[in-house]
Amino acid sequence: MCNPVCFIFVVWLIALLVYPGVPARSGDSYLKDNITVRQGDNAVLKCNVDNKVSRVAWLNRTTILFTGNEKWSLDPRVVLLNTAVTEYSIMILDVNLYDEGPYVCSILTNKKPESTKVHLIVQVPARIVNISTDVSVNEGSNVSFMCLAIGRPEPTILWKLRSSIGNKIITEGEYVEINGITKDMSGSYECITSNDISPPDVRTVQVTVNYPPVILRARSTGTAVGQKGVLWCEASAVPLADYEWFKGDRRIFNGLQGIKIENKGKQSMLTFFNVSEEDYGNYTCVATNTLGITNASIILYGPGAIHDVNNSASTPTSSLLLLTLVLTLSHLSKF
């Protein structure tokens, strides 16, 4: 049976549970007022005692956890530590959010109950819980995407663009809105969330900007008869451009008359393995994709001919204008 001292102690414990407003004498032990732990870590709650203590217990806001060496809590994560006789400590393993709140170390000394409260604060690392899928849009469109994160304390969200022209911070917050997107805005948009509890959580939205072909480089070439000559042009486009080659209004096909057409990524090469006098002249490189068409004029000339080799995209002649019109109409008829 419980003796009078035990009865007083039990009544005191019940009072602490039923009436949380019962005064707690801060300073009756060396227990800190607040203990902060990260979710998933272990929390140690310490209570210093001396030889005048006859009863001691740990409680949380709803339950008696331990009285002396006797465990009352059904939670297997709450354990009593084997410590010195002057310390009465418990450990909560794998702390979670629902463990947060007040805990009380209750002591009965000289038939006088005393208690000290501590508040357990659980911090949660920032984590991204939702993010937009990858985006593919045409140049000039409006684009928006989002990134949602949770954590305690409240995490910050930063957006960084990683592209072919470099990396830069573009905005803060959950949402990104871009009006009239341009091709140089394509790339990987990193959502970076952090609350300084753990390393940042990072996820990416890949943004692809589609745009019509733009000729980047095309250069006229001088080659002697009987030698190998190569004409090439390079176009930037998304999706990648398809290439066609013309001499005047006549389309050139791969493998005919000792000519090879080779397309590699952004580049197209027209190779003459054995240049003849008939091969000299003006050639047109035509680049197309689903969004548009463009062309460049390139000249294959012989030794001694005078040409501005850098002026490959010169003012179109009437025949070139007619060819461009025909190709454009053919391109549009496909859609």
Short mmCIF file of C-alpha atoms in Angstrom, two decimals:
data_model
loop_
_atom_site.label_atom_id
_atom_site.label_comp_id
_atom_site.label_asym_id
_atom_site.label_seq_id
_atom_site.Cartn_x
_atom_site.Cartn_y
_atom_site.Cartn_z
CA MET A 1 0.00 0.00 0.00
CA CYS A 2 0.96 3.59 -0.54
CA ASN A 3 2.08 5.27 2.73
CA PRO A 4 1.12 8.88 3.53
CA VAL A 5 4.26 10.25 1.90
CA CYS A 6 3.56 8.23 -1.23
CA PHE A 7 -0.07 9.36 -1.21
CA ILE A 8 0.94 13.02 -1.04
CA PHE A 9 3.34 12.51 -3.92
CA VAL A 10 0.74 10.77 -6.10
CA VAL A 11 -1.79 13.49 -5.40
CA TRP A 12 0.82 16.05 -6.41
CA LEU A 13 1.49 14.23 -9.67
CA ILE A 14 -2.21 14.07 -10.46
CA ALA A 15 -2.52 17.76 -9.70
CA LEU A 16 0.26 18.53 -12.14
CA LEU A 17 -1.57 16.59 -14.85
CA VAL A 18 -5.05 17.87 -14.15
CA TYR A 19 -4.12 21.44 -13.24
CA PRO A 20 -1.21 22.48 -15.43
CA GLY A 21 -1.31 25.87 -13.76
CA VAL A 22 0.06 24.51 -10.47
CA PRO A 23 3.10 26.68 -9.72
CA ALA A 24 6.43 25.26 -10.86
CA ARG A 25 9.43 26.45 -8.96
CA SER A 26 12.02 27.19 -11.58
CA GLY A 27 15.47 26.77 -10.14
CA ASP A 28 14.68 23.78 -7.91
CA SER A 29 17.00 21.80 -10.18
CA TYR A 30 19.59 22.46 -12.86
CA LEU A 31 17.07 21.67 -15.60
CA LYS A 32 17.07 24.13 -18.49
CA ASP A 33 13.87 25.99 -19.28
CA ASN A 34 13.97 24.97 -22.96
CA ILE A 35 15.58 22.07 -24.76
CA THR A 36 15.77 22.20 -28.55
CA VAL A 37 16.35 19.05 -30.61
CA ARG A 38 16.09 18.16 -34.27
CA GLN A 39 13.40 15.75 -35.42
CA GLY A 40 14.80 12.22 -35.37
CA ASP A 41 17.47 12.99 -32.76
CA ASN A 42 17.40 11.91 -29.10
CA ALA A 43 16.45 14.29 -26.29
CA VAL A 44 17.87 13.96 -22.78
CA LEU A 45 15.91 15.57 -19.95
CA LYS A 46 18.00 15.95 -16.80
CA CYS A 47 16.90 16.53 -13.22
CA ASN A 48 19.37 16.95 -10.36
CA VAL A 49 18.45 15.46 -6.98
CA ASP A 50 20.15 14.99 -3.60
CA ASN A 51 19.93 12.63 -0.65
CA LYS A 52 16.99 14.57 0.80
CA VAL A 53 14.76 13.46 -2.07
CA SER A 54 12.41 10.63 -1.18
CA ARG A 55 10.31 10.48 -4.36
CA VAL A 56 10.95 11.61 -7.91
CA ALA A 57 9.00 11.37 -11.16
CA TRP A 58 8.86 12.59 -14.75
CA LEU A 59 5.62 13.71 -16.40
CA ASN A 60 4.61 15.24 -19.69
CA ARG A 61 1.45 17.20 -20.37
CA THR A 62 -0.83 14.14 -20.28
CA THR A 63 1.05 11.20 -18.80
CA ILE A 64 3.22 10.08 -15.90
CA LEU A 65 6.34 8.74 -17.61
CA PHE A 66 8.39 7.42 -14.67
CA THR A 67 8.10 7.33 -10.91
CA GLY A 68 11.43 6.34 -9.47
CA ASN A 69 12.60 3.33 -11.47
CA GLU A 70 9.07 2.30 -12.39
CA LYS A 71 7.98 3.07 -15.95
CA TRP A 72 4.40 4.20 -16.41
CA SER A 73 4.65 5.31 -20.04
CA LEU A 74 3.76 2.79 -22.75
CA ASP A 75 6.00 4.53 -25.25
CA PRO A 76 9.09 2.34 -25.84
CA ARG A 77 11.06 5.40 -26.96
CA VAL A 78 11.05 6.86 -23.42
CA VAL A 79 13.81 5.30 -21.30
CA LEU A 80 15.33 5.96 -17.89
CA LEU A 81 19.06 6.62 -17.98
CA ASN A 82 21.46 4.95 -15.58
CA THR A 83 23.05 8.04 -14.13
CA ALA A 84 24.62 9.16 -10.88
CA VAL A 85 22.61 9.19 -7.66
CA THR A 86 22.41 12.97 -7.94
CA GLU A 87 20.76 12.89 -11.33
CA TYR A 88 17.39 11.59 -12.47
CA SER A 89 17.29 11.72 -16.26
CA ILE A 90 15.21 10.29 -19.06
CA MET A 91 15.83 10.04 -22.79
CA ILE A 92 13.28 10.29 -25.60
CA LEU A 93 14.52 8.40 -28.65
CA ASP A 94 13.80 9.45 -32.25
CA VAL A 95 12.02 12.64 -31.24
CA ASN A 96 9.00 13.64 -33.31
CA LEU A 97 6.72 16.65 -33.45
CA TYR A 98 4.13 15.18 -31.07
CA ASP A 99 6.84 14.96 -28.39
CA GLU A 100 7.03 18.75 -28.27
CA GLY A 101 5.65 20.44 -25.19
CA PRO A 102 6.16 20.81 -21.44
CA TYR A 103 7.78 18.17 -19.23
CA VAL A 104 7.89 18.21 -15.43
CA CYS A 105 10.44 16.76 -13.03
CA SER A 106 8.56 16.33 -9.74
CA ILE A 107 10.47 15.84 -6.48
CA LEU A 108 9.27 15.03 -2.97
CA THR A 109 11.73 16.22 -0.34
CA ASN A 110 11.04 16.48 3.41
CA LYS A 111 7.39 15.76 2.62
CA LYS A 112 7.31 18.87 0.47
CA PRO A 113 6.71 18.46 -3.26
CA GLU A 114 8.65 20.61 -5.71
CA SER A 115 8.80 20.63 -9.50
CA THR A 116 10.62 22.16 -12.41
CA LYS A 117 9.28 22.49 -15.93
CA VAL A 118 11.14 22.25 -19.20
CA HIS A 119 9.74 22.85 -22.65
CA LEU A 120 10.90 20.50 -25.39
CA ILE A 121 11.13 22.24 -28.79
CA VAL A 122 11.35 20.04 -31.88
CA GLN A 123 12.95 21.48 -35.00
CA VAL A 124 12.18 19.99 -38.41
CA PRO A 125 14.69 20.23 -41.30
CA ALA A 126 13.41 22.08 -44.34
CA ARG A 127 12.01 19.70 -46.95
CA ILE A 128 10.43 20.27 -50.36
CA VAL A 129 7.03 18.55 -50.49
CA ASN A 130 5.75 19.72 -53.88
CA ILE A 131 7.33 21.23 -56.99
CA SER A 132 6.19 21.90 -60.54
CA THR A 133 7.01 19.46 -63.31
CA ASP A 134 9.41 20.36 -66.10
CA VAL A 135 8.16 23.05 -68.48
CA SER A 136 8.42 23.37 -72.27
CA VAL A 137 7.13 26.63 -73.80
CA ASN A 138 7.55 28.75 -76.89
CA GLU A 139 9.60 31.92 -76.73
CA GLY A 140 7.47 34.90 -75.72
CA SER A 141 5.07 32.87 -73.56
CA ASN A 142 4.27 33.55 -69.91
CA VAL A 143 5.53 30.90 -67.48
CA SER A 144 4.85 30.18 -63.81
CA PHE A 145 5.93 27.37 -61.51
CA MET A 146 6.04 26.72 -57.78
CA CYS A 147 7.92 24.99 -54.98
CA LEU A 148 6.36 24.23 -51.57
CA ALA A 149 8.43 23.37 -48.50
CA ILE A 150 7.83 22.58 -44.84
CA GLY A 151 10.03 22.81 -41.76
CA ARG A 152 10.39 24.34 -38.29
CA PRO A 153 11.43 27.11 -38.10
CA GLU A 154 9.66 28.24 -41.27
CA PRO A 155 12.07 27.62 -44.17
CA THR A 156 13.12 30.17 -46.76
CA ILE A 157 12.90 29.43 -50.48
CA LEU A 158 15.39 30.72 -53.03
CA TRP A 159 15.32 30.20 -56.80
CA LYS A 160 18.55 29.93 -58.81
CA LEU A 161 18.79 29.66 -62.59
CA ARG A 162 21.57 27.50 -64.00
CA SER A 163 21.89 28.05 -67.73
CA SER A 164 24.44 27.96 -70.53
CA ILE A 165 25.30 31.62 -69.94
CA GLY A 166 25.88 31.29 -66.19
CA ASN A 167 24.18 30.98 -62.82
CA LYS A 168 22.16 33.63 -61.03
CA ILE A 169 19.66 34.09 -58.22
CA ILE A 170 16.34 35.13 -59.73
CA THR A 171 13.81 35.42 -56.88
CA GLU A 172 12.72 34.37 -53.40
CA GLY A 173 9.45 32.73 -52.39
CA GLU A 174 7.31 29.80 -53.42
CA TYR A 175 6.31 31.03 -56.88
CA VAL A 176 8.16 32.13 -60.01
CA GLU A 177 6.38 34.09 -62.73
CA ILE A 178 8.07 35.03 -66.01
CA ASN A 179 6.36 37.21 -68.59
CA GLY A 180 7.54 36.95 -72.19
CA ILE A 181 10.21 34.33 -71.62
CA THR A 182 13.25 34.43 -73.91
CA LYS A 183 15.55 31.65 -75.05
CA ASP A 184 18.35 32.77 -72.74
CA MET A 185 16.00 32.08 -69.80
CA SER A 186 15.95 28.35 -70.51
CA GLY A 187 17.81 26.09 -68.10
CA SER A 188 17.53 24.44 -64.70
CA TYR A 189 15.63 26.40 -62.08
CA GLU A 190 16.76 25.21 -58.67
CA CYS A 191 14.42 25.53 -55.71
CA ILE A 192 16.63 25.77 -52.62
CA THR A 193 14.95 25.63 -49.21
CA SER A 194 16.67 25.92 -45.86
CA ASN A 195 16.04 26.76 -42.21
CA ASP A 196 19.62 26.21 -40.97
CA ILE A 197 18.66 22.94 -39.25
CA SER A 198 20.27 20.72 -41.88
CA PRO A 199 21.82 21.11 -45.35
CA PRO A 200 19.43 22.75 -47.85
CA ASP A 201 16.94 20.63 -49.76
CA VAL A 202 17.28 21.24 -53.51
CA ARG A 203 15.03 20.19 -56.39
CA THR A 204 14.92 21.34 -59.99
CA VAL A 205 12.42 22.46 -62.62
CA GLN A 206 13.83 22.15 -66.13
CA VAL A 207 12.55 24.93 -68.39
CA THR A 208 12.90 24.46 -72.16
CA VAL A 209 12.23 27.47 -74.39
CA ASN A 210 11.39 26.63 -77.99
CA TYR A 211 12.34 29.12 -80.70
CA PRO A 212 12.80 29.21 -84.50
CA PRO A 213 16.22 28.72 -86.12
CA VAL A 214 18.79 31.50 -86.04
CA ILE A 215 21.93 31.16 -88.20
CA LEU A 216 24.97 31.51 -85.94
CA ARG A 217 27.82 30.95 -88.41
CA ALA A 218 28.16 30.33 -92.14
CA ARG A 219 31.41 30.86 -94.03
CA SER A 220 32.29 30.86 -97.71
CA THR A 221 35.19 28.62 -98.72
CA GLY A 222 37.84 28.71 -101.44
CA THR A 223 39.00 25.35 -102.79
CA ALA A 224 41.05 24.36 -105.87
CA VAL A 225 39.73 22.01 -108.52
CA GLY A 226 40.34 18.38 -107.60
CA GLN A 227 40.58 19.15 -103.88
CA LYS A 228 38.17 18.47 -101.04
CA GLY A 229 35.90 21.39 -100.14
CA VAL A 230 33.54 21.79 -97.21
CA LEU A 231 30.76 24.32 -96.74
CA TRP A 232 29.11 24.45 -93.38
CA CYS A 233 26.56 26.43 -91.44
CA GLU A 234 25.42 26.42 -87.84
CA ALA A 235 21.98 27.32 -86.53
CA SER A 236 20.66 27.66 -83.01
CA ALA A 237 17.12 26.33 -82.57
CA VAL A 238 14.85 24.42 -80.18
CA PRO A 239 13.85 21.88 -81.30
CA LEU A 240 17.05 21.33 -83.30
CA ALA A 241 16.85 22.49 -86.90
CA ASP A 242 16.55 20.23 -89.93
CA TYR A 243 18.83 21.24 -92.81
CA GLU A 244 18.48 21.36 -96.58
CA TRP A 245 21.05 22.55 -99.12
CA PHE A 246 20.34 24.24 -102.46
CA LYS A 247 22.33 25.53 -105.40
CA GLY A 248 20.16 28.15 -107.01
CA ASP A 249 16.67 26.66 -106.85
CA ARG A 250 17.92 23.08 -107.12
CA ARG A 251 17.97 21.00 -103.95
CA ILE A 252 21.12 18.97 -103.29
CA PHE A 253 20.71 15.41 -102.04
CA ASN A 254 23.18 13.41 -100.02
CA GLY A 255 25.37 10.97 -101.95
CA LEU A 256 24.76 12.36 -105.44
CA GLN A 257 27.60 13.60 -107.67
CA GLY A 258 30.26 12.95 -105.02
CA ILE A 259 28.59 15.21 -102.46
CA LYS A 260 27.93 14.33 -98.83
CA ILE A 261 25.56 16.13 -96.44
CA GLU A 262 26.27 15.51 -92.77
CA ASN A 263 24.23 16.99 -89.91
CA LYS A 264 25.66 16.98 -86.38
CA GLY A 265 23.64 18.76 -83.70
CA LYS A 266 23.60 22.45 -84.56
CA GLN A 267 25.87 22.08 -87.60
CA SER A 268 25.36 20.95 -91.18
CA MET A 269 28.28 20.28 -93.55
CA LEU A 270 28.20 20.03 -97.34
CA THR A 271 31.32 18.15 -98.48
CA PHE A 272 32.70 18.01 -102.04
CA PHE A 273 35.23 15.18 -102.28
CA ASN A 274 36.53 16.25 -105.72
CA VAL A 275 35.74 19.88 -106.53
CA SER A 276 35.07 20.67 -110.19
CA GLU A 277 34.52 23.97 -112.02
CA GLU A 278 30.78 23.22 -112.08
CA ASP A 279 30.72 23.07 -108.27
CA TYR A 280 31.74 26.71 -107.86
CA GLY A 281 28.94 29.11 -107.09
CA ASN A 282 26.39 30.20 -104.53
CA TYR A 283 24.80 27.67 -102.13
CA THR A 284 21.95 28.15 -99.69
CA CYS A 285 21.78 26.45 -96.30
CA VAL A 286 18.14 26.27 -95.12
CA ALA A 287 17.39 25.54 -91.44
CA THR A 288 13.83 24.73 -90.32
CA ASN A 289 11.96 23.52 -87.27
CA THR A 290 8.32 23.55 -86.17
CA LEU A 291 8.51 27.25 -85.28
CA GLY A 292 10.16 28.76 -88.32
CA ILE A 293 12.66 28.80 -91.17
CA THR A 294 15.82 30.73 -92.00
CA ASN A 295 18.68 30.49 -94.50
CA ALA A 296 22.19 31.64 -95.27
CA SER A 297 24.00 32.12 -98.58
CA ILE A 298 27.44 30.48 -98.79
CA ILE A 299 29.87 30.56 -101.72
CA LEU A 300 32.28 27.88 -102.92
CA TYR A 301 34.93 29.63 -105.03
CA GLY A 302 38.23 28.84 -106.64
CA PRO A 303 41.76 30.18 -106.02
CA GLY A 304 42.21 33.83 -106.95
CA ALA A 305 38.49 34.66 -106.72
CA ILE A 306 37.71 37.77 -104.69
CA HIS A 307 35.06 37.26 -102.02
CA ASP A 308 34.20 38.67 -98.63
CA VAL A 309 34.27 35.31 -96.87
CA ASN A 310 32.60 36.76 -93.79
CA ASN A 311 29.66 38.20 -95.73
CA SER A 312 28.03 34.82 -96.22
CA ALA A 313 24.54 36.04 -95.31
CA SER A 314 24.52 38.87 -97.81
CA THR A 315 21.48 40.62 -99.25
CA PRO A 316 19.34 37.90 -100.92
CA THR A 317 19.12 37.89 -104.69
CA SER A 318 15.74 37.61 -106.42
CA SER A 319 16.20 33.86 -106.90
CA LEU A 320 17.08 33.42 -103.22
CA LEU A 321 14.01 35.42 -102.21
CA LEU A 322 11.86 33.21 -104.41
CA LEU A 323 13.44 30.07 -102.92
CA THR A 324 12.81 31.36 -99.38
CA LEU A 325 9.16 32.07 -100.23
CA VAL A 326 8.65 28.58 -101.66
CA LEU A 327 10.29 26.91 -98.66
CA THR A 328 8.27 28.99 -96.22
CA LEU A 329 5.00 28.09 -97.90
CA SER A 330 6.03 24.43 -97.93
CA HIS A 331 6.92 24.64 -94.23
CA LEU A 332 3.59 26.22 -93.29
CA SER A 333 1.62 23.65 -95.26
CA LYS A 334 2.88 20.93 -92.90
CA PHE A 335 0.96 22.40 -89.93
#
